[in-house]
Amino acid sequence: MRKAVKTGFSLGIAAALVLSGCSKDTAAPSGQDSGTKDSTTKSTAKESANASKVNPPGKFPVVNDKITLKVFVAGNALVENFDTNGYTKWLEDKTNVHVQWIVADVKNYKEQLNLALASGDLPDVIMNVGVSPEQQMIYGEQGIFVSFTDLIEKYGDNTKKIFKEMPEVKDAITAPGNKIYSLPYINDCFHCSMDFKMYVFKPWLDKLGLKEPTTTEEFYQMLKAFKEKDPNGNGKADEIPLVGGIVSGGGVSKNAIDVWIMNSFIYDDGDKRMLVKDGKIDVAYNKNEWKDGLKFMNRLFKEGLLSKESFTLDKDGLKKIAENPNIAIAGAIPAHSPSDMTIVEGPSNRWLDYQPIAPVKGPNGYQKTTWLAYDKIRGGNFIMTSADKYPEATMRWADFMYDFEANLYSNFGVKGSSWDDAKPGDKGRDGDQAKYRLLIPFGRVQNESWAQYGLNFRTDKDWYAGQAVLKLPDKEKMYYDITKKNYEPYKPKIDEIMPPLFFAPADAQQLAELDKTINDYVRTMTAKFIIGEADIDKDWSNYVSTLDKMNLKKYIEIYQKALDGKKQK
């Protein structure tokens, strides 16, 4: 039930730099005010002329006399009409804030926003576009984006509650200079935060009398048994012991073959592959432990235990293998959930037969799971511009969206139609009294909700565990339980994980170039080492020296500078 809208890193930087007129020479230094934005920020930080018309926190409506906000929003294929939507009407009745919607095309909303910013024809609010931290810094320093910091203090009761309950949220969204240019979208999905899992076809384990592997050697022996002992019983050598997939068009795939395995050798975050120890940043992919992980995967590949298709298959191709008609042929598949590889609640029922095993211990005793600790926090999804005449009312309107009932309306729809209060005795996924009942499954095209748009504060306890279990098997409960048992015990500490960072515009421009060059090379060489196109022993030194020539040292320095700056806020 996660749905994120992300802005491309280098594309977002380039657009922001062009449209803002900033360059490496003219950008205001991180944490300092330029003369242009100083007066704008100060005027918005003070009470606006309409502040006296705003009711205090907790009192509704937000304003006694109706106001209108012009809101730019990315299109949502699951919402029929934002104007006539059930949640839109409910929210307006509750707050007295009317919305004039500017609904951008779902395919080119970034371009439409960039044109609006360049022309100066600004909306009051930019919502669910995923404006990058770099763009927030650039337009924030110019005064085009307004800081919420002072408004939160006076009008953000729910926002302050979030900051108290999850201190990492405030830290993640605060730019240098104590500026908050975007209110956070929180989706604290427990099983989603540890979603680089390895699913194994349990009927094969049972047939062969095997236990779940606990070490890399046992994992190897399991795959070898899948290949050699005909676990599907058809007398043919058609079993695929291990197969993964990639994301079509790029991005981070939870079906990637290397992440779960590499965590038996060195921590792999599945993205930038960065390590944090005692506040110092480094990368994993030039370490000897990374080399050992590649050797192990190369061993699997050479012995025919790892399918070569793992480097070309998209999700649909992977599903065809996992859902092979009549008989199973795939033994182990990395995935976020069964829906990444099977047809959930489909006729084969294989979505229940594939079960995720715990991370296995490597030869040196290392055993971790990737923990996306900050994945629950989405920045750039609610931004106020200098065109907004009602900053206080806007803050209260946005803050109310974090209310639990408002979240039920915004995600599911109208009470009594799409959801309802839980009945006494209804059990949630954690076994405690449930908070609510879901009457209609999420994912349909409808006109009752914003389908996970707007602002959300979805905690694991109230939202995921709090939903009444009305039938079994319950997908979310299954995902919750297995993550609690097999993955939570192996997650790293929070201070070992790279937090979201804000970069000064000049650094961001250089970082965009280094990021693509270095990480594209790492991904390419990882695949080549695994499949044997590059010899790990002979070519490793050249690989490491190439990274150095790509200015890896400067790349790390930029990240370290941003991390150090975050500590000094």
XYZ file of C-alpha atoms in Angstrom:
569
model
C 0.000 0.000 0.000
C 2.905 2.297 -0.629
C 2.770 4.835 -3.360
C 5.580 7.306 -3.817
C 6.177 10.027 -6.348
C 9.869 10.785 -6.761
C 11.664 13.432 -8.769
C 14.679 12.283 -10.779
C 17.869 13.480 -9.080
C 19.947 14.888 -11.915
C 16.922 15.999 -13.929
C 15.504 17.803 -10.908
C 18.803 19.531 -10.222
C 19.228 20.658 -13.804
C 15.703 22.020 -14.040
C 15.992 23.838 -10.748
C 19.309 25.426 -11.614
C 18.082 26.590 -15.010
C 14.755 27.931 -13.826
C 16.096 29.648 -10.757
C 18.915 31.372 -12.579
C 21.344 30.001 -9.968
C 24.798 28.774 -10.771
C 27.781 27.537 -8.823
C 28.983 31.144 -8.587
C 25.746 32.858 -7.585
C 24.000 30.380 -5.292
C 23.607 31.508 -1.702
C 25.733 29.422 0.673
C 24.000 26.675 2.603
C 22.395 27.962 5.772
C 22.815 31.659 4.826
C 20.184 34.109 3.619
C 20.564 36.016 0.388
C 19.252 39.546 0.343
C 16.427 38.657 -2.042
C 14.896 35.950 0.044
C 15.543 37.586 3.402
C 12.634 40.022 3.246
C 10.276 37.418 1.816
C 11.103 34.857 4.492
C 10.826 37.404 7.285
C 7.457 38.664 6.069
C 6.030 35.157 5.839
C 7.520 34.152 9.174
C 5.589 36.975 10.786
C 1.835 36.857 10.962
C 0.179 37.667 7.667
C -2.570 40.245 7.297
C -5.118 37.402 7.371
C -3.743 35.751 10.519
C -6.443 37.212 12.773
C -9.095 35.380 10.732
C -7.620 31.967 11.522
C -9.093 30.043 14.432
C -6.623 28.642 16.986
C -5.447 25.019 16.746
C -8.165 22.555 17.710
C -11.043 24.856 16.788
C -12.993 24.291 13.562
C -13.539 25.453 10.975
C -10.033 26.708 10.332
C -11.491 30.019 9.109
C -15.021 31.310 9.623
C -15.148 32.922 6.176
C -14.335 30.529 3.366
C -11.020 31.002 1.574
C -9.662 29.489 -1.642
C -6.245 27.943 -2.154
C -4.829 27.224 -5.586
C -3.229 23.761 -5.325
C -0.976 22.173 -7.950
C -1.154 18.374 -7.711
C 0.218 15.514 -9.781
C -2.530 13.477 -11.397
C -3.670 10.279 -9.695
C -5.023 7.480 -11.883
C -7.167 6.176 -9.004
C -9.015 9.487 -8.475
C -11.863 10.330 -10.842
C -12.191 14.031 -10.028
C -10.464 16.037 -7.299
C -13.148 18.765 -7.458
C -16.094 16.478 -6.688
C -14.167 13.967 -4.586
C -15.677 12.786 -1.308
C -12.586 13.613 0.743
C -12.286 17.037 -0.905
C -15.850 17.850 0.155
C -15.418 16.440 3.665
C -12.187 18.383 4.175
C -13.764 21.616 2.924
C -16.798 21.180 5.195
C -14.494 20.626 8.149
C -12.039 23.469 7.490
C -13.857 26.047 5.305
C -10.888 25.919 2.906
C -11.919 25.575 -0.732
C -9.416 24.223 -3.270
C -8.983 25.390 -6.831
C -7.210 22.391 -8.299
C -4.489 22.468 -10.929
C -4.249 18.772 -11.779
C -1.103 18.096 -13.785
C -0.834 15.268 -16.266
C 0.580 12.196 -14.536
C 3.204 11.738 -17.278
C 4.644 15.264 -17.418
C 3.760 16.912 -14.109
C 7.419 17.806 -13.504
C 7.579 19.790 -16.721
C 4.293 21.563 -15.917
C 5.561 22.527 -12.483
C 8.864 23.776 -13.875
C 6.976 25.971 -16.354
C 4.836 27.410 -13.560
C 7.901 28.179 -11.454
C 9.725 29.733 -14.396
C 6.775 31.909 -15.441
C 6.097 33.202 -11.940
C 2.448 32.100 -12.182
C 2.655 30.311 -8.858
C 0.063 28.143 -7.169
C -0.401 28.604 -3.428
C 0.488 24.993 -2.675
C 2.434 22.275 -4.522
C 1.244 18.835 -3.479
C 2.397 15.267 -4.170
C 5.028 16.145 -6.732
C 8.101 14.985 -4.791
C 10.153 18.180 -5.097
C 13.771 17.255 -4.414
C 15.723 18.634 -1.426
C 17.982 20.457 -3.882
C 15.055 22.264 -5.500
C 13.659 23.080 -2.064
C 16.964 24.720 -1.142
C 17.208 26.725 -4.362
C 13.645 28.058 -4.401
C 13.606 28.394 -0.627
C 16.657 30.620 -0.638
C 14.967 32.794 -3.257
C 11.820 33.091 -1.144
C 9.651 31.318 -3.743
C 9.120 28.420 -1.327
C 8.081 29.489 2.176
C 9.512 27.940 5.328
C 6.984 26.287 7.641
C 9.257 26.383 10.698
C 7.543 29.232 12.607
C 4.060 28.260 11.381
C 4.499 24.740 12.748
C 5.393 26.130 16.142
C 2.164 28.134 16.358
C -0.366 26.172 14.290
C 1.021 22.660 13.769
C -0.285 20.635 16.694
C -0.377 17.358 14.738
C 2.948 18.109 13.085
C 4.601 18.699 16.456
C 3.071 15.430 17.676
C 4.767 13.662 14.770
C 8.096 15.322 15.595
C 7.798 14.188 19.209
C 6.792 10.641 18.319
C 9.321 10.315 15.483
C 12.224 12.741 16.052
C 13.916 11.475 12.906
C 11.138 13.072 10.821
C 12.005 16.632 11.796
C 15.672 15.907 11.310
C 15.043 14.462 7.837
C 13.013 17.391 6.486
C 14.904 20.329 8.026
C 17.187 22.168 5.636
C 20.224 24.196 6.742
C 19.251 27.364 8.568
C 16.446 25.507 10.412
C 14.142 25.876 7.389
C 11.359 23.396 6.685
C 10.210 23.915 3.112
C 8.071 20.786 2.868
C 5.707 19.167 5.341
C 6.362 15.424 5.667
C 4.278 12.567 4.344
C 4.579 9.651 6.789
C 3.860 6.056 5.843
C 5.315 3.888 8.584
C 4.834 0.453 7.056
C 6.755 -2.033 9.202
C 7.173 -4.795 6.644
C 7.948 -2.255 3.887
C 10.912 -0.917 5.850
C 12.719 -4.260 5.617
C 11.601 -5.322 2.188
C 14.725 -6.835 0.629
C 13.625 -10.371 1.461
C 14.429 -13.803 0.048
C 11.426 -16.007 -0.705
C 11.931 -19.781 -0.857
C 9.437 -22.301 -2.252
C 8.603 -24.177 0.946
C 7.094 -27.315 -0.662
C 10.550 -28.041 -2.112
C 12.186 -27.731 1.313
C 9.596 -30.086 2.757
C 9.951 -32.633 -0.030
C 13.736 -32.709 0.226
C 13.685 -32.753 4.023
C 15.644 -29.509 4.248
C 15.529 -26.910 6.978
C 15.652 -23.208 6.201
C 19.318 -22.252 5.655
C 21.022 -20.196 8.341
C 24.445 -19.669 6.707
C 25.670 -18.842 3.218
C 27.032 -22.401 2.903
C 23.648 -23.880 3.840
C 22.015 -21.511 1.347
C 24.402 -22.803 -1.320
C 23.642 -26.427 -0.418
C 19.886 -25.737 -0.579
C 20.206 -24.282 -4.083
C 22.375 -27.233 -5.128
C 19.679 -29.632 -3.894
C 17.036 -27.698 -5.838
C 19.118 -28.122 -9.005
C 20.080 -31.763 -8.626
C 17.288 -33.574 -6.737
C 14.224 -32.863 -8.906
C 12.104 -31.246 -6.170
C 9.163 -30.613 -8.525
C 9.097 -34.320 -9.323
C 8.613 -34.180 -13.076
C 11.784 -36.059 -13.964
C 13.208 -33.082 -15.817
C 16.135 -30.819 -14.952
C 13.942 -27.727 -15.341
C 14.350 -26.284 -11.846
C 15.736 -22.744 -11.498
C 17.345 -22.686 -8.030
C 17.665 -18.878 -7.734
C 16.368 -16.112 -9.990
C 15.854 -12.378 -9.555
C 14.836 -9.414 -11.632
C 15.467 -5.747 -12.388
C 13.306 -2.627 -12.633
C 12.368 -1.691 -16.192
C 13.703 1.788 -16.915
C 16.005 1.863 -13.877
C 15.372 2.461 -10.212
C 15.931 0.246 -7.188
C 14.472 -3.246 -7.528
C 13.484 -5.306 -4.514
C 13.995 -8.305 -6.827
C 17.693 -7.445 -7.241
C 19.750 -10.585 -6.794
C 22.652 -9.049 -4.879
C 21.257 -7.040 -1.946
C 19.967 -9.833 0.311
C 23.041 -11.976 -0.348
C 25.547 -9.127 0.095
C 24.186 -8.477 3.594
C 25.880 -11.712 4.658
C 29.239 -10.053 3.933
C 28.843 -6.264 4.361
C 25.917 -3.894 4.788
C 24.126 -3.147 1.527
C 21.414 -0.479 1.675
C 20.210 -1.392 -1.810
C 20.729 2.090 -3.193
C 23.871 4.212 -2.711
C 25.614 1.395 -0.815
C 26.828 3.809 1.841
C 28.088 3.025 5.313
C 28.010 5.281 8.380
C 30.192 4.559 11.388
C 30.756 6.986 14.250
C 29.407 9.787 12.071
C 31.831 9.075 9.225
C 30.641 8.132 5.743
C 32.158 5.493 3.515
C 31.015 3.203 0.704
C 30.694 -0.582 0.757
C 31.532 -1.420 -2.837
C 35.335 -1.005 -2.695
C 35.820 -3.126 0.430
C 37.218 -6.671 0.591
C 33.960 -7.869 2.139
C 32.118 -6.664 -0.968
C 34.612 -8.592 -3.063
C 33.888 -11.721 -0.981
C 30.160 -11.291 -1.585
C 30.729 -11.015 -5.328
C 32.845 -14.172 -5.243
C 30.047 -16.075 -3.532
C 27.505 -14.949 -6.123
C 29.926 -15.762 -8.940
C 30.214 -19.259 -7.473
C 26.427 -19.622 -7.616
C 26.398 -18.408 -11.193
C 29.234 -20.674 -12.406
C 27.513 -23.745 -10.938
C 24.188 -22.938 -12.574
C 22.454 -22.119 -9.293
C 21.827 -18.470 -10.187
C 19.902 -17.832 -13.394
C 21.549 -15.527 -15.931
C 18.070 -14.109 -16.583
C 18.312 -12.327 -13.218
C 20.046 -9.419 -14.963
C 17.409 -8.932 -17.674
C 14.045 -9.972 -16.250
C 11.495 -7.323 -15.318
C 8.744 -7.974 -12.780
C 6.351 -9.406 -15.369
C 8.995 -11.826 -16.610
C 9.748 -12.898 -13.068
C 6.064 -13.574 -12.427
C 5.890 -15.811 -15.478
C 8.640 -17.954 -13.992
C 7.167 -18.023 -10.470
C 3.694 -18.729 -11.838
C 4.850 -21.321 -14.383
C 1.689 -23.266 -15.378
C 0.970 -26.601 -13.712
C 4.319 -27.040 -11.980
C 6.713 -24.869 -9.990
C 10.177 -24.321 -11.463
C 11.674 -21.546 -9.284
C 13.181 -22.270 -5.880
C 14.285 -18.911 -4.426
C 13.368 -15.371 -5.454
C 14.326 -12.048 -3.813
C 11.304 -9.770 -3.440
C 9.537 -7.194 -1.295
C 6.365 -9.270 -1.028
C 4.642 -12.112 -2.920
C 2.984 -9.527 -5.160
C 6.438 -8.765 -6.640
C 6.685 -12.242 -8.123
C 3.378 -14.116 -7.884
C -0.319 -13.476 -8.340
C -1.541 -12.762 -4.829
C -4.691 -14.774 -4.086
C -4.288 -16.279 -7.562
C -5.392 -19.792 -8.582
C -1.941 -21.385 -8.150
C -1.779 -20.315 -4.482
C 1.990 -20.011 -4.843
C 1.891 -16.631 -3.112
C 1.451 -18.679 0.086
C 4.005 -21.353 -0.828
C 6.859 -18.855 -1.208
C 7.976 -17.900 2.296
C 10.736 -15.402 3.215
C 13.709 -16.810 5.081
C 15.828 -14.831 7.543
C 19.171 -13.320 6.471
C 21.904 -15.952 6.527
C 25.230 -15.663 8.336
C 28.289 -15.163 6.153
C 31.677 -16.898 6.557
C 32.870 -14.115 8.898
C 29.682 -14.147 10.981
C 28.120 -11.065 9.362
C 24.301 -11.137 9.149
C 22.164 -8.065 8.413
C 18.942 -7.030 6.749
C 18.512 -3.817 4.810
C 16.512 -1.390 6.934
C 14.969 1.521 5.069
C 14.607 3.520 8.264
C 13.819 6.787 6.484
C 11.700 5.336 3.693
C 8.581 6.127 5.724
C 9.365 9.856 5.376
C 8.568 11.472 2.045
C 9.688 15.037 1.598
C 8.735 17.469 -1.121
C 5.052 16.542 -1.071
C 3.508 19.667 0.480
C 5.122 23.014 -0.320
C 3.767 26.525 0.128
C 4.804 29.301 -2.222
C 5.146 33.043 -1.730
C 1.873 33.499 -3.677
C -0.132 32.127 -0.739
C -2.022 34.944 1.054
C -3.162 32.631 3.843
C -0.048 30.922 5.275
C -1.547 30.424 8.756
C -4.763 28.903 7.395
C -2.757 26.775 4.991
C -0.693 25.449 7.874
C -3.792 24.535 9.871
C -5.446 22.982 6.793
C -2.364 20.877 6.100
C -1.889 19.956 9.754
C -5.448 18.619 9.965
C -4.687 16.163 7.158
C -2.539 14.253 9.685
C -5.617 13.492 11.791
C -6.379 9.749 11.929
C -9.941 10.131 10.643
C -8.752 12.458 7.896
C -6.238 9.788 6.863
C -9.009 7.206 6.592
C -10.976 9.568 4.349
C -7.955 10.528 2.242
C -6.766 6.950 1.718
C -9.960 4.901 1.569
C -12.966 7.178 1.184
C -16.214 7.984 2.933
C -17.038 6.490 6.329
C -19.698 3.797 6.119
C -18.987 3.248 2.451
C -15.282 2.400 2.189
C -14.378 2.048 5.866
C -15.987 2.098 9.289
C -15.108 2.060 12.972
C -13.941 -1.279 14.319
C -16.454 -3.235 16.368
C -15.694 -4.310 19.929
C -13.750 -7.558 19.718
C -12.342 -6.879 16.255
C -8.693 -7.878 16.357
C -5.983 -5.971 14.541
C -2.964 -7.584 12.931
C -1.011 -7.370 16.176
C -3.760 -9.148 18.126
C -4.952 -6.014 19.945
C -8.299 -4.267 19.523
C -8.565 -2.979 15.970
C -9.005 0.721 15.135
C -11.062 0.439 11.946
C -12.586 -1.903 9.375
C -11.779 -1.669 5.677
C -14.968 -2.368 3.715
C -13.640 -2.078 0.146
C -10.076 -3.021 -0.888
C -7.710 -0.200 -1.788
C -6.682 0.153 -5.417
C -9.888 0.777 -7.333
C -10.656 3.852 -9.424
C -13.095 5.828 -7.306
C -14.173 9.320 -6.250
C -14.319 9.000 -2.469
C -10.648 9.367 -1.532
C -7.418 10.967 -2.763
C -5.924 7.454 -2.933
C -2.920 8.131 -0.670
C -2.421 11.725 -1.823
C -2.391 14.792 0.413
C -0.555 14.543 3.737
C -0.584 11.341 5.759
C 0.536 10.159 9.166
C 0.117 6.410 8.879
C 1.800 4.708 11.819
C 2.384 1.002 11.876
C 0.543 0.601 15.188
C -2.621 2.536 14.312
C -2.735 2.062 10.569
C -1.367 -1.327 9.530
C -1.649 -3.305 12.734
C -4.828 -1.388 13.622
C -6.872 -2.623 10.665
C -9.378 -5.331 11.623
C -8.548 -8.813 10.366
C -11.853 -9.887 8.840
C -10.647 -12.953 6.935
C -7.634 -15.232 6.740
C -5.139 -15.351 5.234
C -4.679 -11.610 5.694
C -1.850 -10.418 3.463
C -0.703 -7.526 5.622
C -0.771 -9.619 8.795
C 1.283 -12.300 7.086
C 3.860 -9.729 5.936
C 3.907 -8.108 9.394
C 4.433 -11.378 11.285
C 7.196 -12.746 9.067
C 9.092 -9.438 9.116
C 8.859 -9.307 12.896
C 10.187 -12.846 13.201
C 12.788 -13.123 10.440
C 14.044 -9.623 9.674
C 13.706 -7.172 12.559
C 16.337 -8.992 14.689
C 18.977 -8.276 12.015
C 18.412 -4.624 11.228
C 21.299 -2.169 11.794
C 21.271 0.709 14.246
C 19.716 3.974 13.102
C 23.041 5.835 13.325
C 24.568 3.354 10.865
C 22.160 4.426 8.142
C 22.535 7.400 5.833
C 19.767 9.923 6.644
C 18.127 12.173 4.037
C 20.442 15.105 3.330
C 20.216 18.614 1.926
C 23.042 19.799 -0.315
C 24.099 23.339 -1.160
C 23.242 24.077 -4.832
C 26.887 24.108 -5.957
C 27.543 20.774 -4.255
C 24.297 19.330 -5.607
C 25.292 20.109 -9.179
C 28.641 18.342 -8.810
C 27.056 15.487 -6.869
C 24.541 14.809 -9.641
C 27.385 14.137 -12.076
C 29.445 12.039 -9.670
C 26.442 10.068 -8.449
C 25.470 8.842 -11.898
C 29.015 8.092 -13.043
C 30.020 6.167 -9.931
C 26.814 4.256 -9.257
C 26.282 3.293 -12.896
C 29.819 1.891 -12.906
C 29.258 -0.017 -9.657
C 26.035 -1.570 -10.958
C 27.671 -2.546 -14.255
C 30.739 -4.077 -12.625
C 28.672 -5.886 -9.986
C 26.834 -7.708 -12.767
C 30.051 -8.384 -14.706
C 31.814 -9.811 -11.661
C 28.868 -12.053 -10.817
C 28.455 -13.518 -14.315
C 32.194 -13.757 -14.939
C 32.599 -11.162 -17.665
C 35.179 -9.611 -15.335
C 37.554 -11.714 -13.231
C 37.158 -10.795 -9.566
C 40.747 -11.607 -8.594
C 42.460 -10.179 -11.679
C 40.258 -7.120 -12.244
C 39.481 -6.042 -8.664
C 42.446 -3.670 -8.305
C 41.615 -1.954 -11.576
C 37.962 -1.662 -10.480
C 38.963 0.052 -7.219
C 41.438 2.384 -8.931
C 38.799 3.318 -11.536
C 36.468 4.357 -8.734
C 39.246 6.535 -7.328
C 39.751 8.144 -10.743
C 36.020 8.864 -10.871
C 36.628 11.102 -7.839
C 35.039 8.814 -5.275
C 36.879 10.743 -2.556
C 35.134 14.005 -3.527
C 31.808 12.176 -3.765
C 32.145 10.974 -0.181
C 33.357 14.412 0.963
C 30.186 16.087 -0.362
C 28.024 13.614 1.555
C 30.147 14.057 4.691
C 29.837 17.837 4.456
C 26.040 17.575 4.239
C 25.906 15.127 7.147
C 28.119 17.359 9.283
C 25.926 20.332 8.373
C 22.839 18.438 9.518
C 24.405 17.906 12.933
C 25.093 21.640 13.253
C 21.519 22.768 12.520
